PDB file of C-alpha atoms in Angstrom:
ATOM      1  CA  UNK E  16      32.757  -5.436  18.967  1.00  0.00           C
ATOM      2  CA  UNK E  17      31.101  -8.899  18.892  1.00  0.00           C
ATOM      3  CA  UNK E  18      27.325  -8.535  18.926  1.00  0.00           C
ATOM      4  CA  UNK E  19      27.194  -4.778  18.671  1.00  0.00           C
ATOM      5  CA  UNK E  20      28.031  -1.972  16.285  1.00  0.00           C
ATOM      6  CA  UNK E  21      30.907   0.414  16.895  1.00  0.00           C
ATOM      7  CA  UNK E  22      31.786   3.616  15.042  1.00  0.00           C
ATOM      8  CA  UNK E  23      34.428   3.698  12.323  1.00  0.00           C
ATOM      9  CA  UNK E  24      36.885   6.577  11.967  1.00  0.00           C
ATOM     10  CA  UNK E  25      35.479   9.048   9.479  1.00  0.00           C
ATOM     11  CA  UNK E  26      31.926   7.761   9.806  1.00  0.00           C
ATOM     12  CA  UNK E  27      30.098   4.508   9.296  1.00  0.00           C
ATOM     13  CA  UNK E  28      29.876   1.524  11.593  1.00  0.00           C
ATOM     14  CA  UNK E  29      31.355  -1.935  12.069  1.00  0.00           C
ATOM     15  CA  UNK E  30      30.187  -5.141  13.721  1.00  0.00           C
ATOM     16  CA  UNK E  31      31.743  -8.582  14.088  1.00  0.00           C
ATOM     17  CA  UNK E  32      29.485 -11.369  12.811  1.00  0.00           C
ATOM     18  CA  UNK E  33      30.039 -15.093  12.643  1.00  0.00           C
ATOM     19  CA  UNK E  34      28.915 -17.157   9.658  1.00  0.00           C
ATOM     20  CA  UNK E  35      25.699 -18.272  11.385  1.00  0.00           C
ATOM     21  CA  UNK E  36      24.717 -14.680  12.195  1.00  0.00           C
ATOM     22  CA  UNK E  37      25.470 -13.644   8.615  1.00  0.00           C
ATOM     23  CA  UNK E  38      23.265 -16.461   7.334  1.00  0.00           C
ATOM     24  CA  UNK E  39      20.370 -15.547   9.653  1.00  0.00           C
ATOM     25  CA  UNK E  40      20.346 -11.836   8.797  1.00  0.00           C
ATOM     26  CA  UNK E  41      20.700 -12.550   5.082  1.00  0.00           C
ATOM     27  CA  UNK E  42      17.844 -15.070   5.155  1.00  0.00           C
ATOM     28  CA  UNK E  43      15.574 -12.620   6.964  1.00  0.00           C
ATOM     29  CA  UNK E  44      16.453  -9.833   4.513  1.00  0.00           C
ATOM     30  CA  UNK E  45      15.685 -12.101   1.536  1.00  0.00           C
ATOM     31  CA  UNK E  46      12.337 -13.030   3.092  1.00  0.00           C
ATOM     32  CA  UNK E  47      11.608  -9.321   3.534  1.00  0.00           C
ATOM     33  CA  UNK E  48      12.409  -8.716  -0.137  1.00  0.00           C
ATOM     34  CA  UNK E  49      10.051 -11.511  -1.155  1.00  0.00           C
ATOM     35  CA  UNK E  50       7.332 -10.044   1.049  1.00  0.00           C
ATOM     36  CA  UNK E  51       7.722  -6.513  -0.327  1.00  0.00           C
ATOM     37  CA  UNK E  52       7.691  -7.851  -3.869  1.00  0.00           C
ATOM     38  CA  UNK E  53       9.196  -6.603  -7.130  1.00  0.00           C
ATOM     39  CA  UNK E  54       9.032  -2.967  -8.166  1.00  0.00           C
ATOM     40  CA  UNK E  55       7.127  -1.545 -11.137  1.00  0.00           C
ATOM     41  CA  UNK E  56      10.338  -1.415 -13.198  1.00  0.00           C
ATOM     42  CA  UNK E  57      10.754  -5.161 -12.732  1.00  0.00           C
ATOM     43  CA  UNK E  58       7.158  -5.725 -13.826  1.00  0.00           C
ATOM     44  CA  UNK E  59       7.594  -3.578 -16.960  1.00  0.00           C
ATOM     45  CA  UNK E  60      11.310  -3.536 -17.871  1.00  0.00           C
ATOM     46  CA  UNK E  61      10.674  -2.263 -21.440  1.00  0.00           C
ATOM     47  CA  UNK E  62       9.033   0.973 -20.270  1.00  0.00           C
ATOM     48  CA  UNK E  63      11.482   3.234 -18.383  1.00  0.00           C
ATOM     49  CA  UNK E  64       8.713   5.761 -17.670  1.00  0.00           C
ATOM     50  CA  UNK E  65       6.350   3.186 -16.187  1.00  0.00           C
ATOM     51  CA  UNK E  66       7.728   3.479 -12.669  1.00  0.00           C
ATOM     52  CA  UNK E  67       7.743   7.283 -12.782  1.00  0.00           C
ATOM     53  CA  UNK E  68       4.038   7.518 -13.562  1.00  0.00           C
ATOM     54  CA  UNK E  69       2.802   4.339 -11.916  1.00  0.00           C
ATOM     55  CA  UNK E  70       0.220   4.771  -9.194  1.00  0.00           C
ATOM     56  CA  UNK E  71       0.358   2.604  -6.136  1.00  0.00           C
ATOM     57  CA  UNK E  72      -2.481   0.680  -4.516  1.00  0.00           C
ATOM     58  CA  UNK E  73      -5.277   2.539  -2.778  1.00  0.00           C
ATOM     59  CA  UNK E  74      -6.247  -0.226  -0.359  1.00  0.00           C
ATOM     60  CA  UNK E  75      -4.163  -1.431   2.620  1.00  0.00           C
ATOM     61  CA  UNK E  76      -2.339  -4.753   2.097  1.00  0.00           C
ATOM     62  CA  UNK E  77      -4.169  -7.871   3.223  1.00  0.00           C
ATOM     63  CA  UNK E  78      -1.035  -9.325   4.856  1.00  0.00           C
ATOM     64  CA  UNK E  79      -0.756  -8.053   8.478  1.00  0.00           C
ATOM     65  CA  UNK E  80       3.024  -7.718   8.156  1.00  0.00           C
ATOM     66  CA  UNK E  81       2.697  -5.506   5.089  1.00  0.00           C
ATOM     67  CA  UNK E  82       0.019  -3.477   6.864  1.00  0.00           C
ATOM     68  CA  UNK E  83       2.564  -2.901   9.641  1.00  0.00           C
ATOM     69  CA  UNK E  84       5.253  -1.908   7.138  1.00  0.00           C
ATOM     70  CA  UNK E  85       2.864   0.290   5.120  1.00  0.00           C
ATOM     71  CA  UNK E  86       0.277   1.608   7.595  1.00  0.00           C
ATOM     72  CA  UNK E  87      -2.545   3.976   6.728  1.00  0.00           C
ATOM     73  CA  UNK E  88      -1.330   7.555   6.991  1.00  0.00           C
ATOM     74  CA  UNK E  89      -4.543   9.074   8.336  1.00  0.00           C
ATOM     75  CA  UNK E  90      -5.821   6.352  10.625  1.00  0.00           C
ATOM     76  CA  UNK E  91      -5.409   6.698  14.376  1.00  0.00           C
ATOM     77  CA  UNK E  92      -5.732   3.244  16.012  1.00  0.00           C
ATOM     78  CA  UNK E  93      -6.437   4.905  19.366  1.00  0.00           C
ATOM     79  CA  UNK E  94      -9.322   7.034  18.060  1.00  0.00           C
ATOM     80  CA  UNK E  95     -12.927   6.036  17.411  1.00  0.00           C
ATOM     81  CA  UNK E  96     -14.140   8.424  14.698  1.00  0.00           C
ATOM     82  CA  UNK E  97     -17.740   8.720  13.631  1.00  0.00           C
ATOM     83  CA  UNK E  98     -18.924   7.277  10.291  1.00  0.00           C
ATOM     84  CA  UNK E  99     -18.305  10.505   8.353  1.00  0.00           C
ATOM     85  CA  UNK E 100     -14.825  11.016   9.841  1.00  0.00           C
ATOM     86  CA  UNK E 101     -13.981   7.363   9.209  1.00  0.00           C
ATOM     87  CA  UNK E 102     -14.956   7.709   5.549  1.00  0.00           C
ATOM     88  CA  UNK E 103     -12.850  10.866   5.218  1.00  0.00           C
ATOM     89  CA  UNK E 104      -9.853   9.185   6.852  1.00  0.00           C
ATOM     90  CA  UNK E 105     -10.208   6.202   4.538  1.00  0.00           C
ATOM     91  CA  UNK E 106     -10.360   8.443   1.462  1.00  0.00           C
ATOM     92  CA  UNK E 107      -7.320  10.486   2.554  1.00  0.00           C
ATOM     93  CA  UNK E 108      -5.372   7.327   3.381  1.00  0.00           C
ATOM     94  CA  UNK E 109      -6.212   5.789   0.006  1.00  0.00           C
ATOM     95  CA  UNK E 110      -5.054   8.922  -1.829  1.00  0.00           C
ATOM     96  CA  UNK E 111      -1.833   9.113   0.189  1.00  0.00           C
ATOM     97  CA  UNK E 112      -1.128   5.415  -0.340  1.00  0.00           C
ATOM     98  CA  UNK E 113      -1.732   5.691  -4.095  1.00  0.00           C
ATOM     99  CA  UNK E 114       1.010   8.277  -4.523  1.00  0.00           C
ATOM    100  CA  UNK E 115       3.542   7.181  -1.899  1.00  0.00           C
ATOM    101  CA  UNK E 116       3.507   3.398  -1.462  1.00  0.00           C
ATOM    102  CA  UNK E 117       5.519   2.608  -4.597  1.00  0.00           C
ATOM    103  CA  UNK E 118       8.324   4.902  -3.413  1.00  0.00           C
ATOM    104  CA  UNK E 119       8.151   3.485   0.110  1.00  0.00           C
ATOM    105  CA  UNK E 120       8.375  -0.052  -1.229  1.00  0.00           C
ATOM    106  CA  UNK E 121      11.319   0.891  -3.455  1.00  0.00           C
ATOM    107  CA  UNK E 122      13.149   2.397  -0.482  1.00  0.00           C
ATOM    108  CA  UNK E 123      12.558  -0.616   1.745  1.00  0.00           C
ATOM    109  CA  UNK E 124      13.587  -2.909  -1.097  1.00  0.00           C
ATOM    110  CA  UNK E 125      16.844  -1.024  -1.631  1.00  0.00           C
ATOM    111  CA  UNK E 126      17.629  -1.081   2.100  1.00  0.00           C
ATOM    112  CA  UNK E 127      17.118  -4.857   2.247  1.00  0.00           C
ATOM    113  CA  UNK E 128      19.203  -5.317  -0.912  1.00  0.00           C
ATOM    114  CA  UNK E 129      22.024  -3.328   0.691  1.00  0.00           C
ATOM    115  CA  UNK E 130      21.965  -5.751   3.636  1.00  0.00           C
ATOM    116  CA  UNK E 131      22.074  -8.785   1.326  1.00  0.00           C
ATOM    117  CA  UNK E 132      24.855  -7.377  -0.858  1.00  0.00           C
ATOM    118  CA  UNK E 133      27.066  -6.346   2.038  1.00  0.00           C
ATOM    119  CA  UNK E 134      26.652  -9.744   3.691  1.00  0.00           C
ATOM    120  CA  UNK E 135      27.378 -11.543   0.413  1.00  0.00           C
ATOM    121  CA  UNK E 136      30.603  -9.578   0.144  1.00  0.00           C
ATOM    122  CA  UNK E 137      31.480 -10.652   3.681  1.00  0.00           C
ATOM    123  CA  UNK E 138      30.423 -14.296   3.416  1.00  0.00           C
ATOM    124  CA  UNK E 139      33.594 -15.715   1.820  1.00  0.00           C
ATOM    125  CA  UNK E 140      35.820 -14.108   4.439  1.00  0.00           C
ATOM    126  CA  UNK E 141      33.549 -15.311   7.242  1.00  0.00           C
ATOM    127  CA  UNK E 142      33.458 -18.873   5.893  1.00  0.00           C
ATOM    128  CA  UNK E 143      37.256 -19.104   5.942  1.00  0.00           C
ATOM    129  CA  UNK E 144      37.689 -17.628   9.408  1.00  0.00           C
ATOM    130  CA  UNK E 145      34.382 -18.537  11.088  1.00  0.00           C
ATOM    131  CA  UNK E 146      33.452 -14.870  11.207  1.00  0.00           C
ATOM    132  CA  UNK E 147      34.370 -11.434   9.923  1.00  0.00           C
ATOM    133  CA  UNK E 148      33.950  -7.734  10.616  1.00  0.00           C
ATOM    134  CA  UNK E 149      31.275  -6.000   8.580  1.00  0.00           C
ATOM    135  CA  UNK E 150      32.273  -2.414   7.798  1.00  0.00           C
ATOM    136  CA  UNK E 151      29.588  -0.034   6.571  1.00  0.00           C
ATOM    137  CA  UNK E 152      29.820   3.422   5.047  1.00  0.00           C
ATOM    138  CA  UNK E 153      27.648   6.156   6.593  1.00  0.00           C
ATOM    139  CA  UNK E 154      25.044   5.671   3.843  1.00  0.00           C
ATOM    140  CA  UNK E 155      25.076   1.882   4.211  1.00  0.00           C
ATOM    141  CA  UNK E 156      24.738   2.289   7.977  1.00  0.00           C
ATOM    142  CA  UNK E 157      21.541   4.312   7.509  1.00  0.00           C
ATOM    143  CA  UNK E 158      20.173   1.705   5.103  1.00  0.00           C
ATOM    144  CA  UNK E 159      21.029  -1.083   7.525  1.00  0.00           C
ATOM    145  CA  UNK E 160      19.305   0.821  10.321  1.00  0.00           C
ATOM    146  CA  UNK E 161      16.110   1.161   8.305  1.00  0.00           C
ATOM    147  CA  UNK E 162      16.275  -2.490   7.194  1.00  0.00           C
ATOM    148  CA  UNK E 163      16.754  -3.715  10.775  1.00  0.00           C
ATOM    149  CA  UNK E 164      13.723  -1.668  11.792  1.00  0.00           C
ATOM    150  CA  UNK E 165      11.658  -3.223   8.990  1.00  0.00           C
ATOM    151  CA  UNK E 166      12.796  -6.722   9.957  1.00  0.00           C
ATOM    152  CA  UNK E 167      11.787  -6.148  13.574  1.00  0.00           C
ATOM    153  CA  UNK E 168       8.421  -4.716  12.508  1.00  0.00           C
ATOM    154  CA  UNK E 169       7.830  -7.780  10.338  1.00  0.00           C
ATOM    155  CA  UNK E 170       8.808 -10.269  13.042  1.00  0.00           C
ATOM    156  CA  UNK E 171       6.947  -8.274  15.693  1.00  0.00           C
ATOM    157  CA  UNK E 172       3.814  -8.411  13.572  1.00  0.00           C
ATOM    158  CA  UNK E 173       4.101 -12.200  13.212  1.00  0.00           C
ATOM    159  CA  UNK E 174       4.552 -12.443  16.991  1.00  0.00           C
ATOM    160  CA  UNK E 175       1.589 -10.057  17.502  1.00  0.00           C
ATOM    161  CA  UNK E 176       3.681  -7.609  19.514  1.00  0.00           C
ATOM    162  CA  UNK E 177       1.837  -4.325  19.997  1.00  0.00           C
ATOM    163  CA  UNK E 178       3.421  -2.773  23.074  1.00  0.00           C
ATOM    164  CA  UNK E 179       6.241  -3.031  25.613  1.00  0.00           C
ATOM    165  CA  UNK E 180       4.251  -5.426  27.780  1.00  0.00           C
ATOM    166  CA  UNK E 181       4.153  -7.915  24.901  1.00  0.00           C
ATOM    167  CA  UNK E 182       7.935  -7.641  24.583  1.00  0.00           C
ATOM    168  CA  UNK E 183       8.384  -8.373  28.294  1.00  0.00           C
ATOM    169  CA  UNK E 184       6.370 -11.574  27.913  1.00  0.00           C
ATOM    170  CA  UNK E 185       8.756 -12.800  25.212  1.00  0.00           C
ATOM    171  CA  UNK E 186      11.575 -13.127  27.721  1.00  0.00           C
ATOM    172  CA  UNK E 187       9.505 -15.626  29.713  1.00  0.00           C
ATOM    173  CA  UNK E 188       8.600 -17.977  26.870  1.00  0.00           C
ATOM    174  CA  UNK E 189       9.627 -21.588  27.569  1.00  0.00           C
ATOM    175  CA  UNK E 190      12.284 -23.082  25.310  1.00  0.00           C
ATOM    176  CA  UNK E 191       9.818 -25.558  23.820  1.00  0.00           C
ATOM    177  CA  UNK E 192       7.532 -22.775  22.569  1.00  0.00           C
ATOM    178  CA  UNK E 193       7.589 -22.856  18.724  1.00  0.00           C
ATOM    179  CA  UNK E 194       7.864 -19.052  18.664  1.00  0.00           C
ATOM    180  CA  UNK E 195      11.142 -19.127  20.591  1.00  0.00           C
ATOM    181  CA  UNK E 196      13.519 -18.950  17.562  1.00  0.00           C
ATOM    182  CA  UNK E 197      11.585 -16.011  16.127  1.00  0.00           C
ATOM    183  CA  UNK E 198      11.599 -14.313  19.526  1.00  0.00           C
ATOM    184  CA  UNK E 199      15.362 -14.745  19.837  1.00  0.00           C
ATOM    185  CA  UNK E 200      15.843 -13.232  16.366  1.00  0.00           C
ATOM    186  CA  UNK E 201      13.561 -10.314  17.283  1.00  0.00           C
ATOM    187  CA  UNK E 202      15.467  -9.548  20.482  1.00  0.00           C
ATOM    188  CA  UNK E 203      18.875  -9.983  18.840  1.00  0.00           C
ATOM    189  CA  UNK E 204      18.004  -7.664  15.958  1.00  0.00           C
ATOM    190  CA  UNK E 205      16.756  -5.169  18.525  1.00  0.00           C
ATOM    191  CA  UNK E 206      20.157  -5.179  20.203  1.00  0.00           C
ATOM    192  CA  UNK E 207      21.910  -4.659  16.866  1.00  0.00           C
ATOM    193  CA  UNK E 208      19.535  -1.846  15.976  1.00  0.00           C
ATOM    194  CA  UNK E 209      20.020  -0.117  19.325  1.00  0.00           C
ATOM    195  CA  UNK E 210      23.822  -0.185  19.101  1.00  0.00           C
ATOM    196  CA  UNK E 211      23.704   1.038  15.496  1.00  0.00           C
ATOM    197  CA  UNK E 212      21.501   3.969  16.530  1.00  0.00           C
ATOM    198  CA  UNK E 213      23.966   4.826  19.311  1.00  0.00           C
ATOM    199  CA  UNK E 214      26.893   4.531  16.905  1.00  0.00           C
ATOM    200  CA  UNK E 215      25.323   6.936  14.410  1.00  0.00           C
ATOM    201  CA  UNK E 216      24.342   9.579  16.959  1.00  0.00           C
ATOM    202  CA  UNK E 217      26.386  12.810  16.560  1.00  0.00           C
TER     203      UNK E 217
END
C-alpha cells in the first residue's frame, strides 16, 4: 500500500502516508484553497440568497494557474478563428463563465477542503507512529481524485507543462534546478492520482 491507493471492501480507497507526505499534500491543498479564494457566501454571510443569485466573472482570470483551472469553454487553443468567430467565442465564453464559474469554484473548494479535513484527522495518528493509513469513503475518494487533478493542473501550469514531451523533460532536470522540488511533487501526485483512478474503476 505505501505510495499508492488500494481499494477498500465495500468501496472507497486507502493509502499509507507518512507524516512528511501528509504535510506536503495538506500544504498544497491549502495553497490551492487560497488561490481559488473564498466563496460568495463567505463574502456576504448575512445574505443566504446572495450565493444563489450571484453571477460569476465574465473575464478569464489573470493568473495563469486559475486560467488553467477555469478555462474558457468555447475557445479552441488549436484553432485560429477569424475576427468575427473570435468575438463570438469570447462572448459565449463570457456568458458561460458568468453562470458557471461560481459553482465550479465552490466544487473545487469543497474538494480541497475534503483533502485538508481528512489529513487533519489523520495527522495525530501519523505523528505518533511516523505514518498512518488514510481511508476514504467512495464520495471522499472522488473528491480526492478531483483535488489531485486540480493540484497537478496548478503545478503543471507553474512548470509550464503543456504536453507529454514537457513531462518527459522533467525527468532529466538536474538536482540543482530550483524547479526540482515542484517537479517531484508533480510526478508523485500523478502516481497517486493514477492509482486512485485504477482503484475506483468498476
